CSV table of C-alpha atoms and ligand atoms in Angstrom, one decimal:
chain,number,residue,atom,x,y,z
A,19,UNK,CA,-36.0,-8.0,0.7
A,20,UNK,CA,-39.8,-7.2,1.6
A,21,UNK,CA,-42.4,-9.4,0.9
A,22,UNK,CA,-44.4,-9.1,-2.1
A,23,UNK,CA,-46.1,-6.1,-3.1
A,24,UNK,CA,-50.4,-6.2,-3.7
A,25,UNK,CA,-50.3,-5.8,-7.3
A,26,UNK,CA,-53.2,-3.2,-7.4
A,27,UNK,CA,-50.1,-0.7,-5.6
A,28,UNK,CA,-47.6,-1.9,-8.5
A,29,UNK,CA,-47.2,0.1,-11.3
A,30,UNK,CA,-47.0,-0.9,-14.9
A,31,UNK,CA,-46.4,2.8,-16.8
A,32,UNK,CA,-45.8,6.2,-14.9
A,33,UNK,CA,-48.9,8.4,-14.1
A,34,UNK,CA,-49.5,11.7,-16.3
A,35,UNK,CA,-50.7,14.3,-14.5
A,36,UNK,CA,-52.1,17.6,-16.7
A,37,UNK,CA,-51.3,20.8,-14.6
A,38,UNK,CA,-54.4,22.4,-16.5
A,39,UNK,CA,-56.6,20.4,-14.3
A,40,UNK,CA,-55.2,23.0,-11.1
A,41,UNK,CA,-57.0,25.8,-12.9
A,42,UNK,CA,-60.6,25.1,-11.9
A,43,UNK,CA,-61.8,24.0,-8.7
A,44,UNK,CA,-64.0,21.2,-10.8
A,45,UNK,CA,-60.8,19.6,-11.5
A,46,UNK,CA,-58.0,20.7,-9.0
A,47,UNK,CA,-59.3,17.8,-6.6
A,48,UNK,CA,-58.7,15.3,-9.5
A,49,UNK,CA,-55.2,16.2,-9.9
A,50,UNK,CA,-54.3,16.0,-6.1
A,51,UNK,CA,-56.1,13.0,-6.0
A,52,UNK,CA,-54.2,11.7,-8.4
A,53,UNK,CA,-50.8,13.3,-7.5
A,54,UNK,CA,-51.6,11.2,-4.0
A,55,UNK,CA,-51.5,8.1,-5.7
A,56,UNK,CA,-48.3,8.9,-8.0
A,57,UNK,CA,-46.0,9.9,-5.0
A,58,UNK,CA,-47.2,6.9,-3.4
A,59,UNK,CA,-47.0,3.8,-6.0
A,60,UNK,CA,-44.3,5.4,-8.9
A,61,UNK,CA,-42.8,8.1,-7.2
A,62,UNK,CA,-42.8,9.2,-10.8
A,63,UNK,CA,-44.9,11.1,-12.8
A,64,UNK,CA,-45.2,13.1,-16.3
A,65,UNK,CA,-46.2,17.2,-15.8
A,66,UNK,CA,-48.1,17.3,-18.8
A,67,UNK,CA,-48.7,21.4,-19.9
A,68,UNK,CA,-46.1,22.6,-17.3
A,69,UNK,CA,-46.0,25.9,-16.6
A,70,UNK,CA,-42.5,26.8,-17.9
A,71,UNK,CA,-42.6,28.8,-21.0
A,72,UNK,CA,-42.7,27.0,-24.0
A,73,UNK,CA,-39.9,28.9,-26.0
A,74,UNK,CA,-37.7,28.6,-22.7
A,75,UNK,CA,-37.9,24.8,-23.0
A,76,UNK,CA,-37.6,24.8,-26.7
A,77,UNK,CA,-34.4,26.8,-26.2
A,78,UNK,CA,-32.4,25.2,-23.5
A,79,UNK,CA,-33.3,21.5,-25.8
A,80,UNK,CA,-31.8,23.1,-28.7
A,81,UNK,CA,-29.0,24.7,-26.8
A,82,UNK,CA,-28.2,21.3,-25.1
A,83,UNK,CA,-26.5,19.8,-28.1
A,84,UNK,CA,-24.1,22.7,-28.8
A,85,UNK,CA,-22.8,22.9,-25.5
A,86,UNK,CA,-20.9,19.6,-26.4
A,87,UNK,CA,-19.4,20.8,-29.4
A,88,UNK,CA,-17.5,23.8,-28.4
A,89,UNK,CA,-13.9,23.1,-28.8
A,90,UNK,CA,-12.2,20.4,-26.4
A,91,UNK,CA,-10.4,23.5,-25.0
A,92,UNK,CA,-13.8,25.6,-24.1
A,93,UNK,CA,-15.0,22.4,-22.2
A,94,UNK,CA,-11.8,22.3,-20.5
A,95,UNK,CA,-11.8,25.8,-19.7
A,96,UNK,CA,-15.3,24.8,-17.9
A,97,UNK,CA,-14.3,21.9,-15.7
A,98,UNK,CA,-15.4,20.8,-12.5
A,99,UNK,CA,-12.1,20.4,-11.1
A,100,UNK,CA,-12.2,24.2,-11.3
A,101,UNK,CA,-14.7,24.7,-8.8
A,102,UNK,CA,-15.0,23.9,-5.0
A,103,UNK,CA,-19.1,23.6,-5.7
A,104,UNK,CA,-18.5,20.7,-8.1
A,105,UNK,CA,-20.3,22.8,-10.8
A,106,UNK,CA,-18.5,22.4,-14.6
A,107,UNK,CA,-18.0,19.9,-17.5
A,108,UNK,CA,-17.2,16.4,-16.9
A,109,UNK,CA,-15.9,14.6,-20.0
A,110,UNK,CA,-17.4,10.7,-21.0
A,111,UNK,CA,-16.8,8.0,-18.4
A,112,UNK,CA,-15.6,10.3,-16.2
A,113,UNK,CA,-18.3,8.5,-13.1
A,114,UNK,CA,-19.3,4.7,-12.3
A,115,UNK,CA,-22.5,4.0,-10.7
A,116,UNK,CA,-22.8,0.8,-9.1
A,117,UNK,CA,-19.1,-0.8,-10.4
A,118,UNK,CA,-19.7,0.1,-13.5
A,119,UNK,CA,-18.8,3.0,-16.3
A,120,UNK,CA,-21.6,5.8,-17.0
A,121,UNK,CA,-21.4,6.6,-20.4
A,122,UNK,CA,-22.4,10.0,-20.7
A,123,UNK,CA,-21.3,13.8,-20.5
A,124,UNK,CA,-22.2,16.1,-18.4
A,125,UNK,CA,-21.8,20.0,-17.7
A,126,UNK,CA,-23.5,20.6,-14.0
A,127,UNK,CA,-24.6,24.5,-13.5
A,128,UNK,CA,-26.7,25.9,-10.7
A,129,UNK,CA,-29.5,28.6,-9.9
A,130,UNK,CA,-27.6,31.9,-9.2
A,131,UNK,CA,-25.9,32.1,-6.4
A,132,UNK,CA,-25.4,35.3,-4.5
A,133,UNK,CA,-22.8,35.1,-1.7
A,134,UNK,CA,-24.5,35.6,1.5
A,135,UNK,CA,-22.5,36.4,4.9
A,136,UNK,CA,-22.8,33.1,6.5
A,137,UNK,CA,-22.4,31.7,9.8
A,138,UNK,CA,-20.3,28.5,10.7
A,139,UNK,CA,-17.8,29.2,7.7
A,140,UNK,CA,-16.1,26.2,9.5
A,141,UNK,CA,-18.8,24.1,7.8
A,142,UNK,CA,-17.2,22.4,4.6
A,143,UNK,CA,-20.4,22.3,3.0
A,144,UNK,CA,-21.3,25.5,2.4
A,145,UNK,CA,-18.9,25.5,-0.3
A,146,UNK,CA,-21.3,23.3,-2.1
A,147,UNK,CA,-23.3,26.5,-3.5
A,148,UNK,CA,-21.4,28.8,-5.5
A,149,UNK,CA,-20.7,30.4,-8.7
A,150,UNK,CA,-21.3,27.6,-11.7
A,151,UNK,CA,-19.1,28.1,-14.9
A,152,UNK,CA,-21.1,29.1,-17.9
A,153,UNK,CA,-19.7,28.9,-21.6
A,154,UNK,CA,-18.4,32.5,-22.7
A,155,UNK,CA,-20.9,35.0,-24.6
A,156,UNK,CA,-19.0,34.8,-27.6
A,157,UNK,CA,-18.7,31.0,-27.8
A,158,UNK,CA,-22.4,29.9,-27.5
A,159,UNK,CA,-24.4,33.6,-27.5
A,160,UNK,CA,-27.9,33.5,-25.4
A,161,UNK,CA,-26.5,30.7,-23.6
A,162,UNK,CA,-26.4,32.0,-19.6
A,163,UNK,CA,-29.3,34.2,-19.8
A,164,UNK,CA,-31.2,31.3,-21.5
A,165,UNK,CA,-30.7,28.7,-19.3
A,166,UNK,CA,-30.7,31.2,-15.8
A,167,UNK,CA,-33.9,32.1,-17.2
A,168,UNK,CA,-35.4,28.4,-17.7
A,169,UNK,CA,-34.0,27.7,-14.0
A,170,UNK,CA,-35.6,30.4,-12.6
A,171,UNK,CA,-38.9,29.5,-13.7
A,172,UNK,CA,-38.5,25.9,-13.0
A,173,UNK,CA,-37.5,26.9,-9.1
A,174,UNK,CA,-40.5,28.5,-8.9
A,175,UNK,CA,-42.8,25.6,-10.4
A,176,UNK,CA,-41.0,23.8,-8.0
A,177,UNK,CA,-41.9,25.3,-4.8
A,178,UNK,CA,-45.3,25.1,-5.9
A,179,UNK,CA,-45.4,21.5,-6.4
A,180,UNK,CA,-44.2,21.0,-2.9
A,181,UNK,CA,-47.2,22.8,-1.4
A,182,UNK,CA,-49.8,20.5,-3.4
A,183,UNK,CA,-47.6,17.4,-2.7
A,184,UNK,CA,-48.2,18.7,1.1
A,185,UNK,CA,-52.1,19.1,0.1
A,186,UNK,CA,-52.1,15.7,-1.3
A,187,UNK,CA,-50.3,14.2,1.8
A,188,UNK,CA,-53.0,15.9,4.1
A,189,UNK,CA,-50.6,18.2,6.1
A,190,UNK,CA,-51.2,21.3,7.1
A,191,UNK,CA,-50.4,24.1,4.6
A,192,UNK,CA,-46.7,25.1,4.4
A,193,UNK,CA,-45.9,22.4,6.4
A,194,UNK,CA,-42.8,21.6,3.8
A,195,UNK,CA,-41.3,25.0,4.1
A,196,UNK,CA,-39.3,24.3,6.8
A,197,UNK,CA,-37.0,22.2,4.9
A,198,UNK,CA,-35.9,25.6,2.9
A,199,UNK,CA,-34.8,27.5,6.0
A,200,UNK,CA,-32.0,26.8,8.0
A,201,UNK,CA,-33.0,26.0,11.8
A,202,UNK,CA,-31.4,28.8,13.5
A,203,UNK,CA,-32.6,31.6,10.4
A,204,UNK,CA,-34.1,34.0,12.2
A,205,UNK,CA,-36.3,35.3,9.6
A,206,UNK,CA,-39.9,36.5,9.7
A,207,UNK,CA,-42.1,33.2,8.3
A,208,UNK,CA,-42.6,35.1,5.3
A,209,UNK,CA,-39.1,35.2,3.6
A,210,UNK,CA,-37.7,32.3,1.9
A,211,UNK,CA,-34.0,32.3,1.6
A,212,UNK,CA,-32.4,31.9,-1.4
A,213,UNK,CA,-31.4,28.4,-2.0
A,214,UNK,CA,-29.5,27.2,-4.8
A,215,UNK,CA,-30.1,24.5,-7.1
A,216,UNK,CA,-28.4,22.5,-9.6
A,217,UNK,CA,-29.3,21.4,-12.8
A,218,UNK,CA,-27.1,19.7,-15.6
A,219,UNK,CA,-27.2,19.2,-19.4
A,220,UNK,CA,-26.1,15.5,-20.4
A,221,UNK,CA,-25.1,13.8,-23.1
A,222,UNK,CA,-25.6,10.1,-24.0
A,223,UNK,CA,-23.9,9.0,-26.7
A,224,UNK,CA,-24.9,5.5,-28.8
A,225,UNK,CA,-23.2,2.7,-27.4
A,226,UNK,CA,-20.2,1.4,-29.1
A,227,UNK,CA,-20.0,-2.0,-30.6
A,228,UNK,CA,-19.4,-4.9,-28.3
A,229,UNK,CA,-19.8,-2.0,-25.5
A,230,UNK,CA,-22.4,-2.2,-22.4
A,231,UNK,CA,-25.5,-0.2,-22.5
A,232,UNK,CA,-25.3,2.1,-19.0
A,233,UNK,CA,-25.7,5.2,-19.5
A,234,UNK,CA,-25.9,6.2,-16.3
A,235,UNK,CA,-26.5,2.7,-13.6
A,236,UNK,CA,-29.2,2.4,-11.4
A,237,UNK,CA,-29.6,5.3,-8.5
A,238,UNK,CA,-31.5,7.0,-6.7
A,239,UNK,CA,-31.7,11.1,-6.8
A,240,UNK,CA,-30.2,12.6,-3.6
A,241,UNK,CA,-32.2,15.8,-2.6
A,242,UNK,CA,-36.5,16.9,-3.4
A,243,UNK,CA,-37.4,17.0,-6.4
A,244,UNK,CA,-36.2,16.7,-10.0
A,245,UNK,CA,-37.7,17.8,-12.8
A,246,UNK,CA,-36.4,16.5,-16.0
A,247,UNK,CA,-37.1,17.6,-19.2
A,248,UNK,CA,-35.9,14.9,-22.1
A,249,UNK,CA,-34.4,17.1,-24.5
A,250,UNK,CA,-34.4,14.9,-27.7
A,251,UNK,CA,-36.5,12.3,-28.8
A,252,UNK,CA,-35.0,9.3,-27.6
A,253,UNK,CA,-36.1,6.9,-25.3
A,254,UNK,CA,-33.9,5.2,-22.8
A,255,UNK,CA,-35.1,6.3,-19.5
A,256,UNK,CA,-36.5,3.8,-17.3
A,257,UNK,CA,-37.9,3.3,-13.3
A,258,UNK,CA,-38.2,0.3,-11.5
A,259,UNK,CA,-41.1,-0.9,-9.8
A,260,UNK,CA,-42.2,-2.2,-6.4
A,261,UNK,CA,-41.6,-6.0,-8.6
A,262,UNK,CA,-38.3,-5.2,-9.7
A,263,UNK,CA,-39.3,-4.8,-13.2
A,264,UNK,CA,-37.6,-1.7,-15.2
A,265,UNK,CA,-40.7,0.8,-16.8
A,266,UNK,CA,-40.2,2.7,-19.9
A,267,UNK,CA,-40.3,6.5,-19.5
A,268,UNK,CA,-39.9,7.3,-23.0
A,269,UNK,CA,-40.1,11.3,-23.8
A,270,UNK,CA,-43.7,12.8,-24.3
A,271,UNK,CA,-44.5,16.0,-25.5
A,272,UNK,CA,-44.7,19.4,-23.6
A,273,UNK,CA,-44.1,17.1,-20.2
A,274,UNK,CA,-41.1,17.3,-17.3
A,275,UNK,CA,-40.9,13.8,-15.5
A,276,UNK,CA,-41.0,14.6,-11.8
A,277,UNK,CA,-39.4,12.2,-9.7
A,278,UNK,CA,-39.2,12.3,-5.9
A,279,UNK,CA,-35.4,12.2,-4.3
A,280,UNK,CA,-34.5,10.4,-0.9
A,281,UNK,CA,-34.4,13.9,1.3
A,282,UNK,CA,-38.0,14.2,0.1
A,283,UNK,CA,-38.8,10.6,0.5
A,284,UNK,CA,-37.4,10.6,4.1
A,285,UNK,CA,-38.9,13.7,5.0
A,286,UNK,CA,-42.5,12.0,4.2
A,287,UNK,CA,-41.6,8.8,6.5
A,288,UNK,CA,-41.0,7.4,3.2
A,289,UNK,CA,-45.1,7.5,2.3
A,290,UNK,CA,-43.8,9.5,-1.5
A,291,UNK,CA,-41.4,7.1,-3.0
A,292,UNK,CA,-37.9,7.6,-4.2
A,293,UNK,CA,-37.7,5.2,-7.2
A,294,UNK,CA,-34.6,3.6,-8.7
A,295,UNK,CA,-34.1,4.5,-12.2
A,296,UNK,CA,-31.3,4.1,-14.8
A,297,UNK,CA,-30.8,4.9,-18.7
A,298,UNK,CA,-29.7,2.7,-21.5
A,299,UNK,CA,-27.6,4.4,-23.6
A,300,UNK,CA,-29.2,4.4,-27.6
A,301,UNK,CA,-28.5,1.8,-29.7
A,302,UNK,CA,-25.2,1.7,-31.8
A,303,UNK,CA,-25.6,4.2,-34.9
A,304,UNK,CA,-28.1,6.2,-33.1
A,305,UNK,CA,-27.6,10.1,-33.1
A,306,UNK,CA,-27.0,10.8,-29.1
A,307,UNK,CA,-29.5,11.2,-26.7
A,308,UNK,CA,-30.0,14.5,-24.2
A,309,UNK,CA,-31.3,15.3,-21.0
A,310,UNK,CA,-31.9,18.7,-18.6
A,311,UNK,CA,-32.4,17.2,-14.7
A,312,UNK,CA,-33.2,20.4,-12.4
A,313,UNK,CA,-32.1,19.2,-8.6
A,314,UNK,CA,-34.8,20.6,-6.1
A,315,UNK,CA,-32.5,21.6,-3.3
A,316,UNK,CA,-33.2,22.0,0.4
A,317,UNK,CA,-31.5,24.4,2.8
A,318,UNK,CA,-28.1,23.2,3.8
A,319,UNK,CA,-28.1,23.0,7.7
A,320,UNK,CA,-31.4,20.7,7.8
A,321,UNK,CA,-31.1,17.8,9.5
A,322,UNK,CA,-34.1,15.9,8.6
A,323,UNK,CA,-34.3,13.7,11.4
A,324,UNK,CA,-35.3,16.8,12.9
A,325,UNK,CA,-38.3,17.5,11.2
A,326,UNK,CA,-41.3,15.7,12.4
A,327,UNK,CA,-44.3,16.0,10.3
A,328,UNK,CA,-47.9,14.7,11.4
A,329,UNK,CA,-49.5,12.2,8.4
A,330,UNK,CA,-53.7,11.5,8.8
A,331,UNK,CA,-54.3,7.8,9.5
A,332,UNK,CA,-55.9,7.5,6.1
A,333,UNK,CA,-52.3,8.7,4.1
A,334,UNK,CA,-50.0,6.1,6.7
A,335,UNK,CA,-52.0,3.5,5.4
A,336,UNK,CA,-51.2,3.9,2.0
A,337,UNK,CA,-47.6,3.2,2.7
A,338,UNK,CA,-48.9,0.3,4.6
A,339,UNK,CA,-51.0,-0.9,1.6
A,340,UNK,CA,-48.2,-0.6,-1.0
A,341,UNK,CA,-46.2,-2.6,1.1
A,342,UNK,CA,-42.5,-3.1,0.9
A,343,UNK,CA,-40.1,-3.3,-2.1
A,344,UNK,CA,-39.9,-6.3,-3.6
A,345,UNK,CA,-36.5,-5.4,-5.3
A,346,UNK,CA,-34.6,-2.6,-5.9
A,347,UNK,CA,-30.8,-2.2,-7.9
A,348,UNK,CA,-30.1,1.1,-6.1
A,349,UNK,CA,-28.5,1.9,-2.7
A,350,UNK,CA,-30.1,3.9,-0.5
A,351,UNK,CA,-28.8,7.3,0.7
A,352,UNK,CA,-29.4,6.5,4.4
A,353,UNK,CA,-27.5,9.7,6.1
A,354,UNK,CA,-30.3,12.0,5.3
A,355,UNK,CA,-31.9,11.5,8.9
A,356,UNK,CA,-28.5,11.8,10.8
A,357,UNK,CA,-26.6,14.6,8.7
A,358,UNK,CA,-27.2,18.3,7.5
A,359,UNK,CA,-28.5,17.5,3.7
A,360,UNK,CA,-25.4,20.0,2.8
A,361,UNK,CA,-23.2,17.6,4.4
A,362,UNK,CA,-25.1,14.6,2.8
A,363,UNK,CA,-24.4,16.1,-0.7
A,364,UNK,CA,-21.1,17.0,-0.3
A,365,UNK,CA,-20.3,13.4,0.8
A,366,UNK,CA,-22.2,12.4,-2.6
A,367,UNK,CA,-20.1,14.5,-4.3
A,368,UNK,CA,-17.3,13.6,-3.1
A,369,UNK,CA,-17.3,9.9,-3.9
A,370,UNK,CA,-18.9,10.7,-7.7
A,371,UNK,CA,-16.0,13.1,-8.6
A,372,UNK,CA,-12.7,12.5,-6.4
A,373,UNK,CA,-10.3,14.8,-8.5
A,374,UNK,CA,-12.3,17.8,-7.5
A,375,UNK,CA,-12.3,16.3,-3.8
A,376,UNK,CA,-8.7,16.1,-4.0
A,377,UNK,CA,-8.1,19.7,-4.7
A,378,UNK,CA,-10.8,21.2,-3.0
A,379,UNK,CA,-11.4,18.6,0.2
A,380,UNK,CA,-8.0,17.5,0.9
A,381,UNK,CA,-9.4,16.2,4.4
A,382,UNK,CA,-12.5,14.6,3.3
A,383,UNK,CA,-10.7,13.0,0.2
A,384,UNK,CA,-7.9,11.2,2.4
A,385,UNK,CA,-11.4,9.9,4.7
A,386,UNK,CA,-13.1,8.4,1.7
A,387,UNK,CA,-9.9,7.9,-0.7
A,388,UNK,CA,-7.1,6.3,2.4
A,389,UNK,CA,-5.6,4.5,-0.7
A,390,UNK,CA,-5.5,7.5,-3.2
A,391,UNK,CA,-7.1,8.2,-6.4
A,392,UNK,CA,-9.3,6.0,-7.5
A,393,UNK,CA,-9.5,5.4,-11.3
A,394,UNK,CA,-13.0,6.8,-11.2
A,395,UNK,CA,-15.9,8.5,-8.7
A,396,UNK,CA,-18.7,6.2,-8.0
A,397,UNK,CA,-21.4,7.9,-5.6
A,398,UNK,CA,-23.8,4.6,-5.3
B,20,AKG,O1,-30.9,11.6,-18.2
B,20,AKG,C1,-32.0,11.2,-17.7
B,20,AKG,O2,-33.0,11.0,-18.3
B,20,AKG,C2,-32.0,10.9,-16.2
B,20,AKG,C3,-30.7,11.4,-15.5
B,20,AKG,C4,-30.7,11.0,-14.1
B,20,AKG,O3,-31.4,10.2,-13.6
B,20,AKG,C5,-29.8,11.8,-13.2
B,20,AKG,O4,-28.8,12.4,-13.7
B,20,AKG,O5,-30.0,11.7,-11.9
B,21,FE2,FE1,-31.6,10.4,-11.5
């Protein structure tokens, strides 16, 4: 435990940030300015006017819903255990997070992934990115080219937000990009690979009577950045502070909540913050409550330990400033310095969902698992 934070670096509500204010040079410096101080105090923030189509986003919220009311055999069809890149349905209370059951559903997809001849097959890892499992035409119509669409254009916003979060942090342009290219890619500085990221639709349904209120515990996220967009009107969301106290992120209109995960958070010396959050699952009688997290992902052999980025005087001292955290109900993810981040995910993955480890990782499952199945994953 740290010592006390100066309240002035605390926060009290997250930050919204209106992407509008990029479009003209009177008001771009405003928004990095103030992008500076949300990576560095919240570690949270609200995208207000994002610039992922409207309709897209209106889609994929009412899409969401259905997704969990295909047939139980449909779902099945979908699940997880299926797939060696942990992509697929995962029924309720399938997951703990710190000891205790997440009460949620989920269905985890990706970006598209197109099979690439790859060196060092021998590297488990790579298995991580792969095909995801989509609901069939017939069952929910629109639904793939919907969502691939809505992914695509949320990839893109977020490569953009990592070159102003580099402008706001004072290093030198494209200084990021390195993290999207694995070290021994011998490509021209021009082409980015294609990386794949994940994304999920959950479900949290209204707690039962008598029952607890995780909907999913305390965590960090593992890998750059997510972008969530709260897909039904229900509060729930919340982010702890430098204090210890948990913030309300309730859902605002035509907003994504950005949040900054610990590959990101290493990567910047830990000057942007990975926050621990959690949700409360809605009160009994309520009608569920739905969420879209989009993963930013980082190329698979970086070792970020590796990467040694140069930070102006005037941006260390922020870090210095906010000082240290007074409390935090999350466990950090501290592998990402020592590891590939593939193999850091894959360990993550492992422990959250040890039936597919079992199948797919027979090795890595007997590592983690030397007493057998547990009765459920737990990843923090
Ligand atoms: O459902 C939400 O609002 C947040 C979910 C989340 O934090 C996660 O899945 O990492
Ligand atoms: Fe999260």
């Amino acid at each position: 435990m740290g010592s006390a934070p100066a309240p002035s670096f605390d926060f009290s509500s997250i930050p919204i940030l209106d992407y509008t204010l990029l479009a003209s040079p009177a008001t771009r410096p405003a928004f990095i300015a103030q992008l500076r101080t949300a990576l560095t105090t919240a570690g949270f923030l609200y995208l207000l006017h994002p610039p992922v189509a409207p309709d897209l986003r209106a889609n994929v919220c009412e899409l969401a819903p259905r997704l969990f009311e295909l047939p139980p055999e449909a779902k099945e069809r979908m699940r997880m255990r299926n797939s060696e890149s942990f992509l697929g349905y995962s029924r309720l209370g399938a997951e703990l997070t710190r000891g205790a059951i997440d009460m949620r559903e989920q269905c985890d997809f990706a970006t598209p992934f197109e099979a690439q001849i790859r060196k060092g097959e021998e590297k488990e890892y790579l298995r991580l990115w792969g095909p995801a499992q989509w609901p069939a035409e017939d069952e929910l119509p629109g639904f793939r080219t919907t969502f691939e669409a809505y992914l695509t254009q949320v990839e893109v916003l977020s490569f953009e937000f990592i070159a102003l979060i580099g402008e706001a942090l004072g290093l030198r342009s494209g200084a990021l990009d390195q993290c999207f290219v694995d070290p021994d890619t011998d490509t021209g500085a021009s082409a980015r690979p294609r990386l794949q990221h994940r994304a999920k639709i959950v479900k949290y349904p209204a707690r039962a009577p008598g029952a607890g209120d995780q909907g999913v515990g305390p965590h960090f996220d593992g890998g750059f950045l997510t972008f969530l967009l709260q897909a039904s009107p229900h509060p729930g969301l919340q982010v702890q502070n430098l204090a210890g106290a948990w913030i309300d992120a309730p859902p605002l209109p035509d907003t994504f909540v950005v949040n900054i995960g610990k590959a990101l958070e290493t990567v910047t010396q830990g000057i942007a913050r990975a926050t621990s959050h959690r949700v409360l699952s809605p009160p009994v009688g309520s009608t569920p409550r739905y969420s879209i997290p989009f993963f930013q992902s980082i190329a698979q052999d970086v070792r970020i330990g590796d990467i040694k980025l140069e930070f102006p005087e005037e941006i260390l001292k922020l870090k210095e400033q906010r000082g240290a955290l007074g409390v935090t109900e999350s466990v950090n993810y501290a592998e990402y310095n020592e590891l590939p981040s593939g193999l850091v995910n894959l360990i993550g993955r492992i422990k959250s969902h040890p039936d597919v480890a079992e199948r797919h990782y027979p090795e890595l499952f007997k590592k983690f698992f030397p007493n057998g199945m547990p009765l459920y994953g737990s990843a923090y």
